[in-house]
PDB file of C-alpha atoms and ligand atoms in Angstrom:
ATOM      1  CA  MET A 106     103.244  99.284  97.679  1.00 64.00           C
ATOM      2  CA  ASN A 107     104.534 101.871 100.067  1.00 81.00           C
ATOM      3  CA  LYS A 108     102.888 100.849 103.354  1.00 92.00           C
ATOM      4  CA  PRO A 109      99.506 102.400 102.540  1.00 97.00           C
ATOM      5  CA  LEU A 110      96.421 102.695 104.726  1.00 98.00           C
ATOM      6  CA  ILE A 111      93.669 101.644 102.321  1.00 98.00           C
ATOM      7  CA  ILE A 112      90.124 102.822 103.048  1.00 98.00           C
ATOM      8  CA  ALA A 113      87.490 100.140 102.284  1.00 98.00           C
ATOM      9  CA  MET A 114      84.745 102.020 100.430  1.00 98.00           C
ATOM     10  CA  ASP A 115      81.934  99.669 101.378  1.00 97.00           C
ATOM     11  CA  PHE A 116      79.083 101.929 100.263  1.00 97.00           C
ATOM     12  CA  LYS A 117      75.967 100.979  98.341  1.00 96.00           C
ATOM     13  CA  ASP A 118      76.427 103.484  95.541  1.00 98.00           C
ATOM     14  CA  ARG A 119      78.512 106.338  94.198  1.00 98.00           C
ATOM     15  CA  THR A 120      76.404 109.042  95.865  1.00 98.00           C
ATOM     16  CA  ALA A 121      76.969 107.557  99.323  1.00 97.00           C
ATOM     17  CA  ALA A 122      80.662 106.931  98.643  1.00 97.00           C
ATOM     18  CA  GLU A 123      81.318 110.409  97.309  1.00 95.00           C
ATOM     19  CA  SER A 124      79.461 112.176 100.082  1.00 93.00           C
ATOM     20  CA  PHE A 125      81.868 110.409 102.454  1.00 94.00           C
ATOM     21  CA  LEU A 126      84.855 111.424 100.300  1.00 93.00           C
ATOM     22  CA  ASP A 127      83.600 115.011 100.157  1.00 89.00           C
ATOM     23  CA  SER A 128      83.539 115.109 103.937  1.00 86.00           C
ATOM     24  CA  LEU A 129      87.230 114.112 103.927  1.00 83.00           C
ATOM     25  CA  ASP A 130      88.125 116.363 101.009  1.00 65.00           C
ATOM     26  CA  SER A 131      86.951 119.407 102.882  1.00 64.00           C
ATOM     27  CA  PHE A 132      89.872 118.768 105.230  1.00 67.00           C
ATOM     28  CA  THR A 133      92.487 117.728 102.725  1.00 68.00           C
ATOM     29  CA  GLY A 134      92.276 117.209  99.011  1.00 74.00           C
ATOM     30  CA  THR A 135      94.971 114.616  99.731  1.00 84.00           C
ATOM     31  CA  PRO A 136      94.976 111.651  97.350  1.00 90.00           C
ATOM     32  CA  LEU A 137      93.861 108.489  99.155  1.00 95.00           C
ATOM     33  CA  PHE A 138      94.129 104.737  98.567  1.00 97.00           C
ATOM     34  CA  LEU A 139      90.568 103.424  98.171  1.00 98.00           C
ATOM     35  CA  LYS A 140      89.316  99.855  98.088  1.00 98.00           C
ATOM     36  CA  VAL A 141      86.406  99.325  95.712  1.00 98.00           C
ATOM     37  CA  GLY A 142      84.694  95.989  96.266  1.00 98.00           C
ATOM     38  CA  MET A 143      82.079  93.996  94.401  1.00 97.00           C
ATOM     39  CA  GLU A 144      79.052  95.884  95.731  1.00 97.00           C
ATOM     40  CA  LEU A 145      80.178  99.289  94.538  1.00 98.00           C
ATOM     41  CA  PHE A 146      81.830  98.075  91.331  1.00 98.00           C
ATOM     42  CA  TYR A 147      78.868  95.978  90.208  1.00 98.00           C
ATOM     43  CA  ARG A 148      76.608  98.973  90.784  1.00 98.00           C
ATOM     44  CA  GLU A 149      78.768 101.755  89.347  1.00 98.00           C
ATOM     45  CA  GLY A 150      81.193 100.024  86.984  1.00 97.00           C
ATOM     46  CA  PRO A 151      84.487 101.204  85.491  1.00 98.00           C
ATOM     47  CA  SER A 152      83.421 104.867  85.247  1.00 98.00           C
ATOM     48  CA  LEU A 153      83.620 105.193  89.035  1.00 98.00           C
ATOM     49  CA  VAL A 154      87.179 103.864  89.056  1.00 98.00           C
ATOM     50  CA  GLU A 155      88.140 106.159  86.176  1.00 97.00           C
ATOM     51  CA  ALA A 156      86.692 109.187  87.965  1.00 96.00           C
ATOM     52  CA  TRP A 157      88.534 108.457  91.204  1.00 96.00           C
ATOM     53  CA  LYS A 158      91.807 107.780  89.381  1.00 96.00           C
ATOM     54  CA  GLU A 159      91.318 111.099  87.631  1.00 94.00           C
ATOM     55  CA  LYS A 160      91.162 112.755  91.063  1.00 93.00           C
ATOM     56  CA  GLY A 161      94.525 111.216  91.947  1.00 93.00           C
ATOM     57  CA  HIS A 162      93.348 108.432  94.263  1.00 95.00           C
ATOM     58  CA  ARG A 163      94.954 105.005  94.119  1.00 97.00           C
ATOM     59  CA  ILE A 164      92.515 102.130  93.660  1.00 98.00           C
ATOM     60  CA  PHE A 165      92.494  98.652  95.151  1.00 98.00           C
ATOM     61  CA  LEU A 166      89.879  96.869  93.010  1.00 98.00           C
ATOM     62  CA  ASP A 167      88.899  93.924  95.170  1.00 98.00           C
ATOM     63  CA  LEU A 168      86.910  91.662  92.836  1.00 98.00           C
ATOM     64  CA  LYS A 169      88.532  88.359  93.926  1.00 98.00           C
ATOM     65  CA  LEU A 170      88.811  86.819  90.456  1.00 98.00           C
ATOM     66  CA  HIS A 171      88.363  83.034  90.304  1.00 98.00           C
ATOM     67  CA  ASP A 172      87.743  81.241  86.991  1.00 98.00           C
ATOM     68  CA  ILE A 173      89.615  79.239  84.370  1.00 98.00           C
ATOM     69  CA  PRO A 174      93.037  80.777  83.607  1.00 98.00           C
ATOM     70  CA  SER A 175      92.153  82.207  80.191  1.00 98.00           C
ATOM     71  CA  THR A 176      89.054  83.973  81.541  1.00 98.00           C
ATOM     72  CA  VAL A 177      90.981  85.401  84.493  1.00 98.00           C
ATOM     73  CA  GLN A 178      93.718  86.539  82.113  1.00 98.00           C
ATOM     74  CA  SER A 179      91.224  88.435  79.941  1.00 98.00           C
ATOM     75  CA  ALA A 180      89.514  89.927  82.995  1.00 98.00           C
ATOM     76  CA  ALA A 181      92.856  91.056  84.445  1.00 98.00           C
ATOM     77  CA  ARG A 182      93.724  92.642  81.092  1.00 98.00           C
ATOM     78  CA  GLN A 183      90.548  94.726  81.320  1.00 97.00           C
ATOM     79  CA  LEU A 184      91.317  95.780  84.896  1.00 97.00           C
ATOM     80  CA  ALA A 185      94.869  96.797  83.959  1.00 97.00           C
ATOM     81  CA  ALA A 186      93.451  99.037  81.241  1.00 96.00           C
ATOM     82  CA  LEU A 187      91.569 100.863  84.015  1.00 96.00           C
ATOM     83  CA  ASN A 188      94.945 101.745  85.552  1.00 95.00           C
ATOM     84  CA  VAL A 189      94.028 100.371  88.977  1.00 97.00           C
ATOM     85  CA  ASP A 190      96.854  99.909  91.491  1.00 98.00           C
ATOM     86  CA  LEU A 191      96.015  96.609  93.146  1.00 98.00           C
ATOM     87  CA  ILE A 192      93.676  93.670  92.422  1.00 98.00           C
ATOM     88  CA  THR A 193      92.787  90.371  94.098  1.00 98.00           C
ATOM     89  CA  VAL A 194      92.388  86.792  92.898  1.00 98.00           C
ATOM     90  CA  HIS A 195      91.431  83.631  94.800  1.00 98.00           C
ATOM     91  CA  ALA A 196      94.441  81.409  95.494  1.00 97.00           C
ATOM     92  CA  ALA A 197      92.013  78.454  95.288  1.00 96.00           C
ATOM     93  CA  GLY A 198      92.039  78.940  91.505  1.00 97.00           C
ATOM     94  CA  GLY A 199      95.534  77.432  91.448  1.00 98.00           C
ATOM     95  CA  ILE A 200      99.011  78.502  90.385  1.00 98.00           C
ATOM     96  CA  ARG A 201      98.285  78.560  86.641  1.00 98.00           C
ATOM     97  CA  MET A 202      95.250  80.801  87.205  1.00 98.00           C
ATOM     98  CA  MET A 203      97.291  83.220  89.338  1.00 98.00           C
ATOM     99  CA  GLU A 204     100.031  83.306  86.684  1.00 98.00           C
ATOM    100  CA  ALA A 205      97.364  84.047  84.087  1.00 98.00           C
ATOM    101  CA  ALA A 206      96.189  87.012  86.180  1.00 98.00           C
ATOM    102  CA  ARG A 207      99.749  88.404  86.190  1.00 98.00           C
ATOM    103  CA  GLU A 208     100.062  87.902  82.451  1.00 98.00           C
ATOM    104  CA  GLY A 209      96.755  89.674  81.870  1.00 98.00           C
ATOM    105  CA  LEU A 210      97.844  92.607  84.023  1.00 98.00           C
ATOM    106  CA  GLU A 211     101.166  92.838  82.211  1.00 98.00           C
ATOM    107  CA  THR A 212      99.716  92.737  78.721  1.00 97.00           C
ATOM    108  CA  GLY A 213      96.781  95.016  79.561  1.00 97.00           C
ATOM    109  CA  THR A 214      98.751  97.858  81.135  1.00 97.00           C
ATOM    110  CA  PRO A 215      99.141 100.881  78.843  1.00 93.00           C
ATOM    111  CA  ALA A 216     102.790 101.642  78.042  1.00 91.00           C
ATOM    112  CA  ALA A 217     102.943 104.788  80.184  1.00 89.00           C
ATOM    113  CA  ASP A 218     101.493 103.149  83.320  1.00 91.00           C
ATOM    114  CA  SER A 219     102.869 100.749  85.891  1.00 94.00           C
ATOM    115  CA  VAL A 220     101.568  97.195  86.110  1.00 97.00           C
ATOM    116  CA  PRO A 221      99.026  96.810  88.950  1.00 98.00           C
ATOM    117  CA  ASP A 222     100.003  94.636  91.900  1.00 98.00           C
ATOM    118  CA  CYS A 223      98.062  91.431  92.402  1.00 98.00           C
ATOM    119  CA  VAL A 224      97.503  89.720  95.741  1.00 98.00           C
ATOM    120  CA  ALA A 225      95.763  86.433  96.514  1.00 98.00           C
ATOM    121  CA  VAL A 226      92.918  85.800  98.896  1.00 96.00           C
ATOM    122  CA  THR A 227      93.682  82.524 100.703  1.00 92.00           C
ATOM    123  CA  GLN A 228      90.854  81.140 102.846  1.00 85.00           C
ATOM    124  CA  LEU A 229      88.092  83.666 103.460  1.00 84.00           C
ATOM    125  CA  THR A 230      87.885  84.691 107.095  1.00 80.00           C
ATOM    126  CA  SER A 231      84.290  83.443 107.034  1.00 81.00           C
ATOM    127  CA  THR A 232      85.650  79.896 106.516  1.00 85.00           C
ATOM    128  CA  THR A 233      86.274  77.931 109.698  1.00 88.00           C
ATOM    129  CA  GLU A 234      88.649  74.973 109.854  1.00 91.00           C
ATOM    130  CA  LYS A 235      85.705  72.604 110.418  1.00 93.00           C
ATOM    131  CA  MET A 236      83.849  74.005 107.402  1.00 91.00           C
ATOM    132  CA  MET A 237      86.975  73.858 105.230  1.00 92.00           C
ATOM    133  CA  GLN A 238      87.600  70.225 106.127  1.00 94.00           C
ATOM    134  CA  GLU A 239      84.021  68.923 106.160  1.00 95.00           C
ATOM    135  CA  GLU A 240      82.334  71.069 103.502  1.00 94.00           C
ATOM    136  CA  LEU A 241      85.174  71.880 101.134  1.00 93.00           C
ATOM    137  CA  GLY A 242      86.988  68.587 101.601  1.00 94.00           C
ATOM    138  CA  ILE A 243      90.405  70.088 102.327  1.00 93.00           C
ATOM    139  CA  PRO A 244      91.923  67.786 104.966  1.00 94.00           C
ATOM    140  CA  ALA A 245      94.807  70.029 106.128  1.00 93.00           C
ATOM    141  CA  GLY A 246      94.590  72.535 108.972  1.00 93.00           C
ATOM    142  CA  LEU A 247      93.478  76.105 108.259  1.00 90.00           C
ATOM    143  CA  GLU A 248      96.825  77.783 108.937  1.00 90.00           C
ATOM    144  CA  GLU A 249      98.653  75.124 106.951  1.00 93.00           C
ATOM    145  CA  THR A 250      96.295  75.725 104.009  1.00 94.00           C
ATOM    146  CA  VAL A 251      96.743  79.506 104.197  1.00 93.00           C
ATOM    147  CA  ILE A 252     100.536  79.089 104.162  1.00 96.00           C
ATOM    148  CA  HIS A 253     100.338  76.574 101.307  1.00 96.00           C
ATOM    149  CA  TYR A 254      98.250  79.035  99.253  1.00 97.00           C
ATOM    150  CA  ALA A 255     100.673  81.862 100.059  1.00 97.00           C
ATOM    151  CA  VAL A 256     103.591  79.784  98.765  1.00 98.00           C
ATOM    152  CA  ASN A 257     101.577  79.035  95.595  1.00 98.00           C
ATOM    153  CA  ALA A 258     100.878  82.749  95.149  1.00 98.00           C
ATOM    154  CA  LYS A 259     104.579  83.474  95.401  1.00 98.00           C
ATOM    155  CA  GLN A 260     105.365  80.771  92.869  1.00 98.00           C
ATOM    156  CA  ALA A 261     102.831  82.341  90.503  1.00 98.00           C
ATOM    157  CA  GLY A 262     104.682  85.656  90.756  1.00 98.00           C
ATOM    158  CA  LEU A 263     102.064  87.548  92.751  1.00 98.00           C
ATOM    159  CA  GLN A 264     103.120  90.355  95.060  1.00 98.00           C
ATOM    160  CA  GLY A 265     101.413  89.095  98.193  1.00 98.00           C
ATOM    161  CA  ILE A 266      98.294  87.880  99.901  1.00 97.00           C
ATOM    162  CA  VAL A 267      95.349  89.195 101.868  1.00 97.00           C
ATOM    163  CA  CYS A 268      95.483  87.874 105.417  1.00 93.00           C
ATOM    164  CA  SER A 269      95.047  88.782 109.058  1.00 91.00           C
ATOM    165  CA  ALA A 270      98.000  90.754 110.452  1.00 94.00           C
ATOM    166  CA  LEU A 271      98.243  87.935 112.979  1.00 92.00           C
ATOM    167  CA  GLU A 272      99.125  85.563 110.109  1.00 93.00           C
ATOM    168  CA  ALA A 273     101.703  87.887 108.544  1.00 96.00           C
ATOM    169  CA  PRO A 274     104.749  86.550 110.465  1.00 96.00           C
ATOM    170  CA  ALA A 275     104.000  82.910 109.483  1.00 96.00           C
ATOM    171  CA  ILE A 276     103.380  83.902 105.855  1.00 96.00           C
ATOM    172  CA  LYS A 277     106.679  85.724 105.661  1.00 97.00           C
ATOM    173  CA  GLU A 278     108.507  82.896 107.355  1.00 97.00           C
ATOM    174  CA  HIS A 279     107.273  80.386 104.777  1.00 97.00           C
ATOM    175  CA  ALA A 280     106.741  82.424 101.602  1.00 97.00           C
ATOM    176  CA  GLY A 281     109.530  84.953 102.110  1.00 96.00           C
ATOM    177  CA  ARG A 282     109.805  88.497 103.457  1.00 95.00           C
ATOM    178  CA  ASN A 283     109.002  90.007 100.083  1.00 95.00           C
ATOM    179  CA  MET A 284     105.497  88.544 100.026  1.00 97.00           C
ATOM    180  CA  LYS A 285     103.335  91.494 100.967  1.00 97.00           C
ATOM    181  CA  ALA A 286     100.707  91.061 103.664  1.00 97.00           C
ATOM    182  CA  VAL A 287      97.632  93.168 102.942  1.00 97.00           C
ATOM    183  CA  THR A 288      95.675  93.058 106.176  1.00 96.00           C
ATOM    184  CA  PRO A 289      92.059  93.957 106.987  1.00 95.00           C
ATOM    185  CA  GLY A 290      90.570  93.525 110.481  1.00 93.00           C
ATOM    186  CA  ILE A 291      92.060  96.755 111.842  1.00 95.00           C
ATOM    187  CA  ARG A 292      90.574  98.697 114.767  1.00 94.00           C
ATOM    188  CA  MET A 293      91.822 101.546 116.969  1.00 89.00           C
ATOM    189  CA  LYS A 294      90.961  99.416 119.998  1.00 83.00           C
ATOM    190  CA  GLU A 295      91.062  95.628 119.967  1.00 72.00           C
ATOM    191  CA  GLN A 296      87.638  95.429 121.636  1.00 69.00           C
ATOM    192  CA  ASP A 297      85.877  97.284 118.743  1.00 74.00           C
ATOM    193  CA  ARG A 298      85.317  94.240 116.585  1.00 72.00           C
ATOM    194  CA  ASN A 299      81.969  94.584 114.755  1.00 73.00           C
ATOM    195  CA  ASP A 300      81.661  91.266 112.889  1.00 70.00           C
ATOM    196  CA  GLN A 301      85.427  90.722 112.582  1.00 71.00           C
ATOM    197  CA  LYS A 302      86.575  87.745 114.641  1.00 72.00           C
ATOM    198  CA  ARG A 303      90.145  88.851 115.195  1.00 77.00           C
ATOM    199  CA  VAL A 304      91.263  92.469 115.024  1.00 88.00           C
ATOM    200  CA  VAL A 305      94.506  94.333 115.684  1.00 93.00           C
ATOM    201  CA  THR A 306      95.424  98.007 116.016  1.00 96.00           C
ATOM    202  CA  PRO A 307      97.418  99.799 113.276  1.00 97.00           C
ATOM    203  CA  ALA A 308     100.465  99.825 115.585  1.00 96.00           C
ATOM    204  CA  LYS A 309     100.228  96.083 116.152  1.00 97.00           C
ATOM    205  CA  ALA A 310      99.783  95.464 112.423  1.00 97.00           C
ATOM    206  CA  ARG A 311     102.977  97.424 111.826  1.00 97.00           C
ATOM    207  CA  ASN A 312     104.855  95.429 114.458  1.00 97.00           C
ATOM    208  CA  LEU A 313     103.610  92.155 112.985  1.00 97.00           C
ATOM    209  CA  GLY A 314     104.970  93.102 109.556  1.00 97.00           C
ATOM    210  CA  SER A 315     101.841  94.131 107.598  1.00 97.00           C
ATOM    211  CA  ASP A 316     102.639  95.885 104.330  1.00 98.00           C
ATOM    212  CA  ALA A 317      99.240  97.538 103.881  1.00 98.00           C
ATOM    213  CA  ILE A 318      96.266  97.876 106.198  1.00 98.00           C
ATOM    214  CA  VAL A 319      92.664  97.935 104.991  1.00 97.00           C
ATOM    215  CA  VAL A 320      90.309  99.943 107.198  1.00 97.00           C
ATOM    216  CA  GLY A 321      86.583 100.231 106.586  1.00 96.00           C
ATOM    217  CA  ARG A 322      83.995 101.059 109.200  1.00 94.00           C
ATOM    218  CA  SER A 323      86.445 102.430 111.784  1.00 95.00           C
ATOM    219  CA  ILE A 324      86.892 105.363 109.412  1.00 96.00           C
ATOM    220  CA  THR A 325      83.758 105.391 107.246  1.00 96.00           C
ATOM    221  CA  SER A 326      81.393 105.211 110.248  1.00 94.00           C
ATOM    222  CA  ALA A 327      83.435 107.433 112.563  1.00 93.00           C
ATOM    223  CA  GLU A 328      81.940 110.642 113.893  1.00 91.00           C
ATOM    224  CA  GLN A 329      85.080 112.431 112.756  1.00 92.00           C
ATOM    225  CA  PRO A 330      86.377 110.352 109.854  1.00 93.00           C
ATOM    226  CA  TRP A 331      89.270 112.650 108.926  1.00 92.00           C
ATOM    227  CA  GLN A 332      90.529 112.828 112.513  1.00 92.00           C
ATOM    228  CA  THR A 333      90.229 109.038 112.817  1.00 94.00           C
ATOM    229  CA  TYR A 334      92.094 108.558 109.517  1.00 93.00           C
ATOM    230  CA  GLN A 335      94.892 110.801 110.786  1.00 92.00           C
ATOM    231  CA  ASP A 336      95.059 109.007 114.144  1.00 94.00           C
ATOM    232  CA  MET A 337      95.232 105.617 112.440  1.00 95.00           C
ATOM    233  CA  MET A 338      97.871 106.870 110.001  1.00 94.00           C
ATOM    234  CA  LYS A 339     100.032 108.118 112.864  1.00 95.00           C
ATOM    235  CA  GLN A 340      99.875 104.764 114.612  1.00 95.00           C
ATOM    236  CA  TRP A 341     100.481 102.890 111.359  1.00 96.00           C
ATOM    237  CA  ARG A 342     103.506 105.038 110.534  1.00 93.00           C
ATOM    238  CA  GLY A 343     104.825 104.588 114.082  1.00 90.00           C
ATOM    239  CA  LYS A 344     104.545 108.214 115.053  1.00 76.00           C
ATOM    240  CA  GLN A 345     102.426 107.616 118.143  1.00 62.00           C
TER     241      GLN A 345
HETATM  242  O1  LIG B1147      84.853  97.630 108.085  1.00 77.15           O
HETATM  243  P1  LIG B1147      86.085  96.766 108.168  1.00 77.15           P
HETATM  244  O2  LIG B1147      87.320  97.537 108.572  1.00 77.15           O
HETATM  245  O3  LIG B1147      85.870  95.510 108.974  1.00 77.15           O
HETATM  246  O4  LIG B1147      86.311  96.347 106.647  1.00 77.15           O
HETATM  247  C1  LIG B1147      87.363  95.561 106.228  1.00 77.15           C
HETATM  248  C2  LIG B1147      87.321  95.376 104.741  1.00 77.15           C
HETATM  249  O5  LIG B1147      88.191  94.321 104.418  1.00 77.15           O
HETATM  250  C3  LIG B1147      85.953  95.001 104.184  1.00 77.15           C
HETATM  251  O6  LIG B1147      85.854  95.558 102.872  1.00 77.15           O
HETATM  252  C4  LIG B1147      86.021  93.487 104.132  1.00 77.15           C
HETATM  253  O7  LIG B1147      85.211  92.922 103.124  1.00 77.15           O
HETATM  254  C5  LIG B1147      87.487  93.269 103.786  1.00 77.15           C
HETATM  255  N1  LIG B1147      88.014  91.958 104.149  1.00 77.15           N
HETATM  256  C6  LIG B1147      88.028  91.454 105.431  1.00 77.15           C
HETATM  257  N2  LIG B1147      88.563  90.227 105.699  1.00 77.15           N
HETATM  258  C7  LIG B1147      89.074  89.508 104.726  1.00 77.15           C
HETATM  259  C8  LIG B1147      89.085  90.002 103.423  1.00 77.15           C
HETATM  260  C9  LIG B1147      88.543  91.236 103.173  1.00 77.15           C
HETATM  261  O8  LIG B1147      87.579  92.122 106.356  1.00 77.15           O
HETATM  262  N3  LIG B1147      89.601  88.346 105.000  1.00 77.15           N
END
């Protein structure tokens, strides 16, 4: 993972997603790193991923796998065969389930390709500490739980976790510097939050130690998406 800026392709279908990509392509033709989530994947399926890989884009397939280990292993094997670059699993599935995801990715990757990276989702940002303790019955604090899950993910051999850039320093302190922090919640200005509770700029994410930033609406809804992508890239790479 070479410090990418990943664009979250949160579109309802392939037509909408590709009309956005076409508007960028007219400026570049540059291969991008695209996050495909449940909405788009459940609608369009593997053929969308295959088509975008064919065009040279890297794919973060964010399906947040969470099931018994053998089912997750088989699912991961299928995703590896699609030659995606990065997938997600829920750390709440436990260490054995995360190991099974790795094993599935390793066995499912065609000989000529590299094994996709796998990162764990810890507590969803929609989960508050009160909800986690009272509804889910997890008595620890939220940050403590996130760190605990990150350490589990490391033990399972995953490459990193999805977290806020603000959590990246604590994750690295406890789970080690090599645990990658893939961080959404990125905005050009900290006041542009939409429904995100806590946001940081690309420059701040870099300073906090993020390894990859995930940017959705700031780029996909921008009046000049290509210019915004470039501006964010410059900040992220530390050239501004
Ligand atoms: O549009 P925005 O930049 O807020 O999109 C961020 C992307 O990252 C969305 O696809 C969202 O689902 C995802 N995400 C997030 N927070 C998490 C995990 C994923 O915002 N904790």
